[in-house]
Short mmCIF file of C-alpha atoms (C1' of nucleotides) in Angstrom, two decimals:
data_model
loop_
_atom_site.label_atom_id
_atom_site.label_comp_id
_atom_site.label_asym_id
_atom_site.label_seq_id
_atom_site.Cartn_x
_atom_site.Cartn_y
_atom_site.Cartn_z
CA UNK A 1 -25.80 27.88 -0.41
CA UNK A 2 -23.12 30.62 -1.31
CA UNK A 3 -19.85 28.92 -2.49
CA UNK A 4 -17.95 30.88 0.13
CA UNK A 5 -19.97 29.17 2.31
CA UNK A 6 -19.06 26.24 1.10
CA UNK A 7 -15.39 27.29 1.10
CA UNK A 8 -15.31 27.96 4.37
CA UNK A 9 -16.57 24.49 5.51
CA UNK A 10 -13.66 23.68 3.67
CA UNK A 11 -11.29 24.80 6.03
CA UNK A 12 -13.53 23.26 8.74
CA UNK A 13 -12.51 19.95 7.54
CA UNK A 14 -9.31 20.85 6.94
CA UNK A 15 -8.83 21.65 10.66
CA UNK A 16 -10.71 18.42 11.92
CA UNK A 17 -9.18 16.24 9.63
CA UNK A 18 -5.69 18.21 10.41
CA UNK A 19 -5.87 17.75 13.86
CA UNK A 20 -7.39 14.05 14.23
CA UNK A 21 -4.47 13.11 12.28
CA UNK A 22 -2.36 14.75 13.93
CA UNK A 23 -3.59 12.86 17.05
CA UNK A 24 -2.84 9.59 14.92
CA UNK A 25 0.83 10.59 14.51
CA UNK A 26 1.74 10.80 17.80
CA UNK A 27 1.27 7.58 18.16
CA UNK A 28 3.09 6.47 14.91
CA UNK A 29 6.50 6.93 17.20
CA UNK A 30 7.88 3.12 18.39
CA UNK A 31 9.03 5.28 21.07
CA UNK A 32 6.08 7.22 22.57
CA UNK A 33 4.00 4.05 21.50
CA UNK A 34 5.75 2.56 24.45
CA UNK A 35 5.76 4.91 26.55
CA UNK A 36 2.28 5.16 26.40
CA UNK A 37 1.90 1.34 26.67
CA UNK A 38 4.10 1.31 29.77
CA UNK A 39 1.67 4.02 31.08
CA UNK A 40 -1.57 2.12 30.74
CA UNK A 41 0.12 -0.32 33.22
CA UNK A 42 0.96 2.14 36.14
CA UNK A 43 2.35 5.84 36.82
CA UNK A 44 5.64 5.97 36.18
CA UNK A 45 8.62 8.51 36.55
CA UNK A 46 10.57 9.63 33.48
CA UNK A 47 13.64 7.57 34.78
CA UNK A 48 12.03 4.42 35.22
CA UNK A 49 10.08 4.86 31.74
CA UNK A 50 13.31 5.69 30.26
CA UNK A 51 14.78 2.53 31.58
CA UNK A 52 12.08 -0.01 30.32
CA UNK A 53 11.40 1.38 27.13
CA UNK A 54 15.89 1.51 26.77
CA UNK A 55 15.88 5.26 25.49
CA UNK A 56 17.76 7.69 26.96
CA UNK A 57 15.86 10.14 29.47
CA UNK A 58 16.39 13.08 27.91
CA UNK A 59 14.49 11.71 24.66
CA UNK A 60 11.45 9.96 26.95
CA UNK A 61 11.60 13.47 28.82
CA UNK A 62 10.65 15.04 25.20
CA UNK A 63 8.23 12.65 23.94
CA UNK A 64 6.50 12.96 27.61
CA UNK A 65 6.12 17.06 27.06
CA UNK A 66 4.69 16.61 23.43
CA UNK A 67 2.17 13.91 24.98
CA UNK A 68 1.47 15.94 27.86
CA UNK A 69 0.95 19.00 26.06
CA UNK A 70 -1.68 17.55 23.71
CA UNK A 71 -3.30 15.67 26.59
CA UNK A 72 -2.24 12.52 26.31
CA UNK A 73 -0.64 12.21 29.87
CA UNK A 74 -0.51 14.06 33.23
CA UNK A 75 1.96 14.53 35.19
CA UNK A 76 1.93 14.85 39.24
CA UNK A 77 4.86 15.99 41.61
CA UNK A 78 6.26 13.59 43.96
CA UNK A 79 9.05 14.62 46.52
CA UNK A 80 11.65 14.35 44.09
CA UNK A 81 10.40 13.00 40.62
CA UNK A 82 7.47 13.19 38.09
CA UNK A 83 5.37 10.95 38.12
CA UNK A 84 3.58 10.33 34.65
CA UNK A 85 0.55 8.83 33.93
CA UNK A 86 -1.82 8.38 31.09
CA UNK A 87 -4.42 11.22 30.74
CA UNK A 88 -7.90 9.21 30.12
CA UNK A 89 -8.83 5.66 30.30
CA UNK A 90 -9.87 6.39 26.31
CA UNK A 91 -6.34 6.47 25.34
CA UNK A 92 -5.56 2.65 26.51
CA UNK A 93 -8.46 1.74 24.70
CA UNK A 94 -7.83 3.18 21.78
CA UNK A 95 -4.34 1.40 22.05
CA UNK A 96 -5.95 -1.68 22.25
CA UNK A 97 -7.90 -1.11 18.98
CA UNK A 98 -4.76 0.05 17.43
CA UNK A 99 -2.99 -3.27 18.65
CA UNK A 100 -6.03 -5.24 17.29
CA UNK A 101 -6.13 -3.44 13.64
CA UNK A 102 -2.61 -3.85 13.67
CA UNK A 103 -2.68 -7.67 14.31
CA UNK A 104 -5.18 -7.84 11.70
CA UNK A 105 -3.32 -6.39 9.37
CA UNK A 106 0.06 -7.87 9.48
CA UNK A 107 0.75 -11.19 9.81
CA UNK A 108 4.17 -10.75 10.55
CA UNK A 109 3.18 -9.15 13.91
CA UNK A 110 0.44 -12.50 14.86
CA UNK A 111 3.93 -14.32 14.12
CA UNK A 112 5.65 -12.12 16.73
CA UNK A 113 3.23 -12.12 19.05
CA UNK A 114 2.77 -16.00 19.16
CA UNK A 115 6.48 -16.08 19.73
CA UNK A 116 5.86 -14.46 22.84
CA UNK A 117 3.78 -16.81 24.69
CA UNK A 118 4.30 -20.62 24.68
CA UNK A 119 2.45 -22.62 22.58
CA UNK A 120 -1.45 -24.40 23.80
CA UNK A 121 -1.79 -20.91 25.84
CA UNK A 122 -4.52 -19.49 24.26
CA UNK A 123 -7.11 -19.20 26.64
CA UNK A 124 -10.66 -20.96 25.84
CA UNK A 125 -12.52 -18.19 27.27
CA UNK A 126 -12.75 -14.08 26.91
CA UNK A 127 -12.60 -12.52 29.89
CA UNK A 128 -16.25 -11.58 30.83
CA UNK A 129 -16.80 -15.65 30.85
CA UNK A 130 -13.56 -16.02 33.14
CA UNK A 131 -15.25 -13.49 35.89
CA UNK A 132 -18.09 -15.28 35.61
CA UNK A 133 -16.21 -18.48 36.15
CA UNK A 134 -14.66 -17.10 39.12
CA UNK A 135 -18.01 -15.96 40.76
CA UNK A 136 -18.96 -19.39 40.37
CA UNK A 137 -16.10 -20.93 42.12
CA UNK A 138 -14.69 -22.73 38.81
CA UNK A 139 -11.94 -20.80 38.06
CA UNK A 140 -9.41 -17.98 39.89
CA UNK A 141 -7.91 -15.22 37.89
CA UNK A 142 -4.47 -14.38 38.94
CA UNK A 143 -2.90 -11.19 38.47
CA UNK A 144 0.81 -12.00 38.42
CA UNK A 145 2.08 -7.96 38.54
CA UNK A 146 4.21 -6.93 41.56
CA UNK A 147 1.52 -5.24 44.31
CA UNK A 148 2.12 -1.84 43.32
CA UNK A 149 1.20 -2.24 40.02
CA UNK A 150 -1.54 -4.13 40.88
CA UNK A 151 -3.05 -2.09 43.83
CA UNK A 152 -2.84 0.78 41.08
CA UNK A 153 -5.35 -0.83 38.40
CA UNK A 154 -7.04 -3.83 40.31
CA UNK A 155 -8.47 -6.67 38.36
CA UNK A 156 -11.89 -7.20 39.32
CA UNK A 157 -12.47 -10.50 40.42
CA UNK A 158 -8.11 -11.33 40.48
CA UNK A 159 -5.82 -11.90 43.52
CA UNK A 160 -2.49 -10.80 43.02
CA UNK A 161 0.08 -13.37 43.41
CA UNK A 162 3.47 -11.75 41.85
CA UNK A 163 5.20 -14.16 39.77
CA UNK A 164 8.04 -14.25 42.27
CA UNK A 165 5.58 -15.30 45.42
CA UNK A 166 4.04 -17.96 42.62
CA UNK A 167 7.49 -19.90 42.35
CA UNK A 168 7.78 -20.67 45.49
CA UNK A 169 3.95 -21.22 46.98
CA UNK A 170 2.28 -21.99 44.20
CA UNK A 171 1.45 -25.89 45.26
CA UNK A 172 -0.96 -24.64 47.92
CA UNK A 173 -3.13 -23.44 45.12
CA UNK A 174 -6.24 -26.18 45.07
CA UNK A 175 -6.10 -28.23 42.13
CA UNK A 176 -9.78 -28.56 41.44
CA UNK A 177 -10.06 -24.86 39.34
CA UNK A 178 -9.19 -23.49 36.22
CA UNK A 179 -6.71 -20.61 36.42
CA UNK A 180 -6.55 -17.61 34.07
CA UNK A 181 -3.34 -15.81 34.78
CA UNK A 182 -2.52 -12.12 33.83
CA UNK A 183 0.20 -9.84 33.69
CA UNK A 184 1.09 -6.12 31.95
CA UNK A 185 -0.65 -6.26 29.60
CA UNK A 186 -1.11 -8.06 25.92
CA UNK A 187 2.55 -8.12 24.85
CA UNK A 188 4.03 -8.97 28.91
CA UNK A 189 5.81 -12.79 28.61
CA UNK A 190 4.68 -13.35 32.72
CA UNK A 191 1.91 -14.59 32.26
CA UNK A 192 3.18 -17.30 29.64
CA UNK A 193 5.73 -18.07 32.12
CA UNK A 194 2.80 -18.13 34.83
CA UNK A 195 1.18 -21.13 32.80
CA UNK A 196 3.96 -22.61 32.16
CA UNK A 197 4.84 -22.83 36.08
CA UNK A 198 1.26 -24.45 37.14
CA UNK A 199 0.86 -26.47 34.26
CA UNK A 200 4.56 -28.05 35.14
CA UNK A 201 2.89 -28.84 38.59
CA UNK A 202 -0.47 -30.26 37.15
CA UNK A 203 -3.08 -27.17 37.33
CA UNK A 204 -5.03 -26.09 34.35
CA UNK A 205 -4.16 -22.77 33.68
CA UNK A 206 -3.72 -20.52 30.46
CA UNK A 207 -3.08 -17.06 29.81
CA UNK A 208 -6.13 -14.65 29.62
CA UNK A 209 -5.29 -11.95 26.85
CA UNK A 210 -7.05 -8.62 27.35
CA UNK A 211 -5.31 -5.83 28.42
CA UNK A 212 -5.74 -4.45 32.19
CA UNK A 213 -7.63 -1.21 30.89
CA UNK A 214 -10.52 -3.42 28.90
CA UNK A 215 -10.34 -5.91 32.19
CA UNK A 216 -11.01 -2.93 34.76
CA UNK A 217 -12.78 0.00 33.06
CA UNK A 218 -11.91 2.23 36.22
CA UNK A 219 -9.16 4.99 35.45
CA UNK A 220 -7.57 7.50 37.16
CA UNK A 221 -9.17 11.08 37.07
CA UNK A 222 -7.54 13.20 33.71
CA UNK A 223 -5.55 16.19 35.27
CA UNK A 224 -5.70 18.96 33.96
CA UNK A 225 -2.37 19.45 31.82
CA UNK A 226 -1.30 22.92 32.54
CA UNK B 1 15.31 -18.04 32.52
CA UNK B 2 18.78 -17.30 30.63
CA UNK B 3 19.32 -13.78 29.84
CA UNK B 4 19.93 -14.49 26.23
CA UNK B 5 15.95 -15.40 26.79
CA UNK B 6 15.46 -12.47 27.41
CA UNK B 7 17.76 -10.03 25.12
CA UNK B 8 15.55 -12.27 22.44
CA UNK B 9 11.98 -11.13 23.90
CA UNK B 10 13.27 -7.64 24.26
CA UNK B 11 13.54 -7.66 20.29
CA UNK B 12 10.72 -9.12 19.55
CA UNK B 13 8.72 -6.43 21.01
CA UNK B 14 10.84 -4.19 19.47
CA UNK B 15 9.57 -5.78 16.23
CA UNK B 16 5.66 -6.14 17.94
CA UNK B 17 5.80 -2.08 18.95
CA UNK B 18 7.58 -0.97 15.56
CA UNK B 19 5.04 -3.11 13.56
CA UNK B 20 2.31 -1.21 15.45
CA UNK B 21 3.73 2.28 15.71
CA UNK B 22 3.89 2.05 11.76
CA UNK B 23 0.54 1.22 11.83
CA UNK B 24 -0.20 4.09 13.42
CA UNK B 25 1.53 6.33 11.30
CA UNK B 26 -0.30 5.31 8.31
CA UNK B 27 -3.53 7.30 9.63
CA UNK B 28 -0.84 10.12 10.88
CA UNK B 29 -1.14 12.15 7.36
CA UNK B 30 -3.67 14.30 6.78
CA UNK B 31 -3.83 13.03 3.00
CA UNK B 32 -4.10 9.39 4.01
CA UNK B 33 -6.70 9.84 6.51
CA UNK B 34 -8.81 11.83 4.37
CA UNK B 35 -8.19 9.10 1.86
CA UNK B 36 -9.59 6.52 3.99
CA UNK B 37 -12.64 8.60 5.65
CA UNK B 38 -13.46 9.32 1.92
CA UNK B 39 -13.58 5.29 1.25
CA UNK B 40 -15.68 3.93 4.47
CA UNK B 41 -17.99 6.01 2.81
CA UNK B 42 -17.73 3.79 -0.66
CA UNK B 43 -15.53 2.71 -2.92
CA UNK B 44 -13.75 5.57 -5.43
CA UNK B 45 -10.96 5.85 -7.97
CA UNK B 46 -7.85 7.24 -7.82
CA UNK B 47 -9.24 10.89 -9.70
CA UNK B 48 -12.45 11.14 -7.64
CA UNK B 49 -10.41 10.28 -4.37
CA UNK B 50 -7.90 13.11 -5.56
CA UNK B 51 -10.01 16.15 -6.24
CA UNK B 52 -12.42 14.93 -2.92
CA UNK B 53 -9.28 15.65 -0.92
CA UNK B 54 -7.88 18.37 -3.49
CA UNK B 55 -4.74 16.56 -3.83
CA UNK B 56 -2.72 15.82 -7.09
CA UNK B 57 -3.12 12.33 -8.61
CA UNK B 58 -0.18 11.37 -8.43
CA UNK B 59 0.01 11.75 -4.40
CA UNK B 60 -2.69 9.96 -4.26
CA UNK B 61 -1.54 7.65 -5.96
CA UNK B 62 1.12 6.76 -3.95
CA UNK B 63 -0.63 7.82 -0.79
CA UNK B 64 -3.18 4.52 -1.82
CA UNK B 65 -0.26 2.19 -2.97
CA UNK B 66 1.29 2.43 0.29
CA UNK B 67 -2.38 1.89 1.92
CA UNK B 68 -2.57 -1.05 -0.24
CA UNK B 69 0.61 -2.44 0.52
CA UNK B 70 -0.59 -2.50 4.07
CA UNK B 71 -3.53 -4.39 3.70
CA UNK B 72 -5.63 -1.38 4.65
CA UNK B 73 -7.34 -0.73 1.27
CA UNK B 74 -8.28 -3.45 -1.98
CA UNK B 75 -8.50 -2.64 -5.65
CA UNK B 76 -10.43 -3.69 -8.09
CA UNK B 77 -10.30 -2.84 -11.77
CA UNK B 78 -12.92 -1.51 -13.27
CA UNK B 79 -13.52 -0.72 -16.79
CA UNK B 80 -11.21 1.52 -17.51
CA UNK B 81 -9.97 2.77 -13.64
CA UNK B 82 -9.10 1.32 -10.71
CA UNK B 83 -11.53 0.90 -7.69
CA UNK B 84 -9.68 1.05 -4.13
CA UNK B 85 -11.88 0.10 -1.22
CA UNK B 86 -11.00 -0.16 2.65
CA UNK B 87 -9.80 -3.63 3.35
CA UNK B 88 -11.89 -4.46 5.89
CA UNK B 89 -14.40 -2.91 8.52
CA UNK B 90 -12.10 -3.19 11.13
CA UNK B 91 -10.59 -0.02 9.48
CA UNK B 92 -13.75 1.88 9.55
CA UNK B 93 -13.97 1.65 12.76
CA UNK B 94 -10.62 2.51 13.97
CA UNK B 95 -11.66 5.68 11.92
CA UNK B 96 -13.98 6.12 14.38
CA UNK B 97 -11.92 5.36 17.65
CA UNK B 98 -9.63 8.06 16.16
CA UNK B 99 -12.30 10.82 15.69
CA UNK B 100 -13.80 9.84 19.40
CA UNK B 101 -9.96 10.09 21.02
CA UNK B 102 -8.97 13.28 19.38
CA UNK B 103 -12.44 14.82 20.08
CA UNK B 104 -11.89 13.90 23.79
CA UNK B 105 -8.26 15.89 23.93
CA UNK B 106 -8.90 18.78 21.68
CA UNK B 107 -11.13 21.09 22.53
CA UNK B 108 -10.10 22.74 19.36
CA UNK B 109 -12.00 19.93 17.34
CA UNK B 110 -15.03 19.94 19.55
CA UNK B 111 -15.72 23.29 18.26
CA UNK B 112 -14.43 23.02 14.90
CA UNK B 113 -16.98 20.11 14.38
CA UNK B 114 -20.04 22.64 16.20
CA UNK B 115 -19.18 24.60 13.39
CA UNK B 116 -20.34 22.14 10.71
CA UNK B 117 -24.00 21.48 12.48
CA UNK B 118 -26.57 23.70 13.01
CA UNK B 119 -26.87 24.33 17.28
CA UNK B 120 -29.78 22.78 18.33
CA UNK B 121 -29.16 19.63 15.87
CA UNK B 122 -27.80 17.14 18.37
CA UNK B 123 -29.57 14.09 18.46
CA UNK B 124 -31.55 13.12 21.76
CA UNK B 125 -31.11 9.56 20.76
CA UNK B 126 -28.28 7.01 20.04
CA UNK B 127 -28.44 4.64 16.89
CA UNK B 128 -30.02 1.53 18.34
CA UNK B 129 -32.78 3.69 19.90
CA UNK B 130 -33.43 4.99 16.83
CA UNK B 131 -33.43 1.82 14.50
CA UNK B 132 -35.84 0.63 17.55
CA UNK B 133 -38.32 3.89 16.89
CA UNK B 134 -37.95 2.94 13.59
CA UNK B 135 -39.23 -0.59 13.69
CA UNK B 136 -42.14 0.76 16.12
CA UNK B 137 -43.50 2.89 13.24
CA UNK B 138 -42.31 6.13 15.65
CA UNK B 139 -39.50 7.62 13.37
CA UNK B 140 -38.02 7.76 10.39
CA UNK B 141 -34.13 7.10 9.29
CA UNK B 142 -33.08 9.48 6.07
CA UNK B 143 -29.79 8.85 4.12
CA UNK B 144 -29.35 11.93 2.61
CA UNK B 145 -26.33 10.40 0.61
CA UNK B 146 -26.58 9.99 -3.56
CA UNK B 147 -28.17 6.65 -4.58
CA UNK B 148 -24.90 5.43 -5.75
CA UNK B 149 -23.53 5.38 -2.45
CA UNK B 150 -26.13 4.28 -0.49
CA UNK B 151 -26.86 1.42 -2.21
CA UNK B 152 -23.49 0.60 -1.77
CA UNK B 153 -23.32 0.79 2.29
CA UNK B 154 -26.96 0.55 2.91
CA UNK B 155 -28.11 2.09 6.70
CA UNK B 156 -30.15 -0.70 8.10
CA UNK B 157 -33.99 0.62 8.66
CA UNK B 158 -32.86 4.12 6.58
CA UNK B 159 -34.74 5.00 3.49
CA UNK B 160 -32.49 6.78 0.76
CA UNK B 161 -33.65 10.49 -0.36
CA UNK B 162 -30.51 12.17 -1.44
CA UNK B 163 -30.71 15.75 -0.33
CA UNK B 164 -31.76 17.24 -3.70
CA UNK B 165 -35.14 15.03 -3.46
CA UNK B 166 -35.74 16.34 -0.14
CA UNK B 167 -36.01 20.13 -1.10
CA UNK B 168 -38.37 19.43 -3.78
CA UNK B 169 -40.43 17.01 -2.03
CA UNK B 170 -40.18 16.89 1.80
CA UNK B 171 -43.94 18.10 2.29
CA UNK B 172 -44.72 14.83 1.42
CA UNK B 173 -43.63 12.94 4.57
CA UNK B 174 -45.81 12.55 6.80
CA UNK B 175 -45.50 14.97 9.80
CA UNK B 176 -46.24 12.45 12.90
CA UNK B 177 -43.32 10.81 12.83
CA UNK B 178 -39.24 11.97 13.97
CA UNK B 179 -36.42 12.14 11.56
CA UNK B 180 -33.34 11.28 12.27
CA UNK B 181 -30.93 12.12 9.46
CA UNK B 182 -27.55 10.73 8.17
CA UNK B 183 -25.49 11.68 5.35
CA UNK B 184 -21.40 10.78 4.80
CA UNK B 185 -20.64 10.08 8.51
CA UNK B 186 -19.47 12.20 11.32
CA UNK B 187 -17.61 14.91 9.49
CA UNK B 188 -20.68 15.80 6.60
CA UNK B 189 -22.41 18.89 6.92
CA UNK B 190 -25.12 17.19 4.55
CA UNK B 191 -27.21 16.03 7.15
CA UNK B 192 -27.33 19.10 9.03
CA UNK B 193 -28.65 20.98 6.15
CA UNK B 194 -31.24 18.59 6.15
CA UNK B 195 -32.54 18.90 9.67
CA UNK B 196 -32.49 22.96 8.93
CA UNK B 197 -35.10 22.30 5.79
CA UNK B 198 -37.18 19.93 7.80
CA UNK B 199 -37.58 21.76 10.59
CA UNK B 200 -38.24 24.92 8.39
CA UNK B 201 -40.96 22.73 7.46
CA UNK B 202 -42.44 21.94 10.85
CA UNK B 203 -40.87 18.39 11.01
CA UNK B 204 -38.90 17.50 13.78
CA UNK B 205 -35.66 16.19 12.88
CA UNK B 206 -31.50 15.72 13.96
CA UNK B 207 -29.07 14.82 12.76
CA UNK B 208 -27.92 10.95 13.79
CA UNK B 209 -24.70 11.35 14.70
CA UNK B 210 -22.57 8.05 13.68
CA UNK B 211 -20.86 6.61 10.97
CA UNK B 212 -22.19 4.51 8.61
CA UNK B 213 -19.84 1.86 8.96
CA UNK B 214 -20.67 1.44 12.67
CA UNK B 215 -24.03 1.66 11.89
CA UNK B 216 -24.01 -0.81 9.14
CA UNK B 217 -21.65 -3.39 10.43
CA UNK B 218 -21.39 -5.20 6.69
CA UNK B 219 -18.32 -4.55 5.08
CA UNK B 220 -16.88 -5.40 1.83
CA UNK B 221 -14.92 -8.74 1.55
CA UNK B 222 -11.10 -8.13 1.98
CA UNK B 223 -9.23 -9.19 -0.82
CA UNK B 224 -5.93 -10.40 -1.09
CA UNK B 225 -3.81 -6.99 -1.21
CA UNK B 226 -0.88 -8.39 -3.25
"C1'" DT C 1 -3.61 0.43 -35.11
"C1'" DG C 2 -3.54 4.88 -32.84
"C1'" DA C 3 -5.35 8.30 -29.81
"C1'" DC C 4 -6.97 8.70 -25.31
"C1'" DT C 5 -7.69 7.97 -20.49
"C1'" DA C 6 -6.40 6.57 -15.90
"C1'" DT C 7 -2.92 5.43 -13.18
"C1'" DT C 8 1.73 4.49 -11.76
"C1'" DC C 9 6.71 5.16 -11.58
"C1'" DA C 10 11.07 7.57 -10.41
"C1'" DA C 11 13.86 11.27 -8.85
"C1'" DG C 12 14.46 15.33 -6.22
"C1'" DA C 13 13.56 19.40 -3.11
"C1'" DA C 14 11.49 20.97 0.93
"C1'" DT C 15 9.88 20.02 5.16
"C1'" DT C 16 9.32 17.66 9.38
"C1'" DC C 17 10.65 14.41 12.91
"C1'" DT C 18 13.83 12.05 16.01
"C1'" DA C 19 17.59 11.25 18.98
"C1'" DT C 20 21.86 13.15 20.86
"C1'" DT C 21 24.61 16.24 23.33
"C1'" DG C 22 25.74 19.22 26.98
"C1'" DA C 23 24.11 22.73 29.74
"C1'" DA C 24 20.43 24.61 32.82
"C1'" DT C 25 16.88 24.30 36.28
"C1'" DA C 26 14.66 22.87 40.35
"C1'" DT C 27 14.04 20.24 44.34
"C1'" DT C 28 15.66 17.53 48.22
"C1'" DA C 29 18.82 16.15 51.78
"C1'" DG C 30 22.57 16.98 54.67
"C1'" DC D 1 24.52 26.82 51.78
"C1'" DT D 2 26.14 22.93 49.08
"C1'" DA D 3 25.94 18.58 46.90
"C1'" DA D 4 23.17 15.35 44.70
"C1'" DT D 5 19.27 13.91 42.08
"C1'" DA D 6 15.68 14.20 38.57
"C1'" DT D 7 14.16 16.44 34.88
"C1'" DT D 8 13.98 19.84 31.29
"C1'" DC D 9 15.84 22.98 27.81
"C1'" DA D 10 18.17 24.30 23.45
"C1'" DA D 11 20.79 23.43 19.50
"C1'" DT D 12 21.99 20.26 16.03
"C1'" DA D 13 22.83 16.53 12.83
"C1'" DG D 14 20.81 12.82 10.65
"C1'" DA D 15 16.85 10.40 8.96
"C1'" DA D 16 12.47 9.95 7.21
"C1'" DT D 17 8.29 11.78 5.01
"C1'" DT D 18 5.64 14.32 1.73
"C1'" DC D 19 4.58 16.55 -2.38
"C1'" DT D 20 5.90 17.87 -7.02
"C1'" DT D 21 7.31 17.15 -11.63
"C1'" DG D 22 7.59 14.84 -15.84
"C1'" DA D 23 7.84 10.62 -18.01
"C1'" DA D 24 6.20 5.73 -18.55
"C1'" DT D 25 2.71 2.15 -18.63
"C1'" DA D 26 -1.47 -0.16 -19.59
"C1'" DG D 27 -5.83 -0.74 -20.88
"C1'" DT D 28 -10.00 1.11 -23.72
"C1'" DC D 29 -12.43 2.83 -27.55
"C1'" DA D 30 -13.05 4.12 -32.24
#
DNA sequence: TGACTATTCAAGAATTCTATTGAATATTAG
DNA sequence: CTAATATTCAATAGAATTCTTGAATAGTCA
């Protein structure tokens, strides 16, 4: 093989490993990080993303063109806003294995995290056994999201009962299953608060941690992001 | 719930989503992720790491410190120079989850990375299909890699003939059988090199495209990264 | 011990990234 | 057409990151 050959794979690699990392960075940013996390939950506009993640909109507006630009997001009109979205079902899941490498990693963040849900939570079973469960009539998974979240990335095998509707009805639940609540996501407190409701009133229920893009697999289409 | 509840949450996942983003941002540098691709492969000190990647020393140096400070690489002394190590598996494969995301959003890398294999290499089969035609007597795994290193991260079912062997003595396999080569994961142009000699000689062979940490699954212990 | 090797440390310059500000654009509703 | 709303653009200051340089350390070998 002629070294300039070999010189020129050089720059091959170069490239790749420029651009992968590249990839990585962009989600080195607390701030797109969430944005992006937000996403994998529902569409949302740039106001409303602005508002949960507590930046100011004309920052989230940036952070949204650099994502959308390299593909990360799409964007479609509504009558008066954008509506943002993520751009694959690929990048939730790879935020889930960055959330997992990260909790391996530091146990400062396992600290965090456990401060987040109340204590005797942790749920016995992954989620594959819960569906199973609830085909069998043993157990219900609950999704605890408000309905337009929900009806945007269904649960399969869940009924959505928004938190709200569960503090007031949540006695007419039968008492003779297991419950595995969810909410948005790995890092949402609802579904904590969820147990803690129906165990207060006698049910067995715990927290099912998986996020909704490993729970449901389907996505929305990727736009093109022109 | 009391708002000063709440205002508490908020900052813990301000902590959880900083503690990830930083994470993140570790495998944002060119250097470092070089750095890290370099040791899933095997274990290297500081100078071979540094003229791999054709950086100085001394960034490497402190490129690995800060990798080791993170619990994503181990040392271990060695005679006379240091041996750093990925920390655990789990790193490996987030490697990978990287290269699959940003080869799904650039199109740029997709045909940076057709550049490195020879057309007509891509391999009809997946790993388990071919670690099953190897066990059936059908096929034949090659690790084209040095001896060194593949005794280090053996490829389950592979037999080691570092590339030099095969140019001298490749007539020698037997011809009724496939080949399905590796060499130093996704990004090496070894293994395509390989396929062009075998084929050259009337074999037929491709390149197995996977890393070796996915398809060896046994990592090094992690050590205690203090 | 002393020379040598491998690595780390420390400080600084250059670059890149991030968030802010205020203005500009575009779309809808009246 | 005008006002109002939602978002983007453009410039900038501040912060953080990266690589370089030259010196310091520590362990090995003769």
């Amino acid at each position: 093989m002629k070294s300039g050959d070999n010189r020129e794979k050089r720059e091959v690699r170069d490239v790749i490993f420029g651009t992968v990392a590249a990839v990585a960075a962009l989600f080195g940013s607390e701030a797109r990080l969430k944005i992006m996390q937000l996403l994998s939950q529902s569409p949302r506009s740039v106001e409303e993303i602005a508002k949960l993640t507590g930046e100011s909109i004309a920052n989230t507006s940036q952070h949204l063109q650099r994502l959308l630009a390299e593909g990360l997001v799409s964007v479609r009109k509504d009558k008066i806003s954008r509506i943002y979205n993520l751009g694959s079902g690929s990048v939730s899941e790879f935020i889930e294995c960055l959330f997992d490498l990260a909790e391996e990693l530091s146990p400062g963040l396992r600290e965090a995290c456990s401060q987040l849900d109340k204590p005797g939570c942790t749920c016995p079973v992954g989620i594959k056994d819960a569906i199973e469960l609830v085909r069998s009539g043993k157990a219900r998974i609950i999704d605890l999201r408000p309905e337009t979240e929900s009806a945007y990335s269904p649960i399969s095998g869940a009924i959505n009962i928004p938190i709200e509707k569960l503090k007031t009805g949540a006695s007419a639940l039968p008492k003779n299953k297991k419950y595995y609540l969810v909410c948005r996501g790995r890092y949402c407190s609802g579904a904590g608060e969820g147990v803690k409701l129906l165990r207060a009133l006698g049910y067995e229920a715990y927290k099912l941690r998986s996020s909704h893009s490993r729970i449901n697999g389907e996505f929305p289409k990727r736009r093109n992001a022109k």
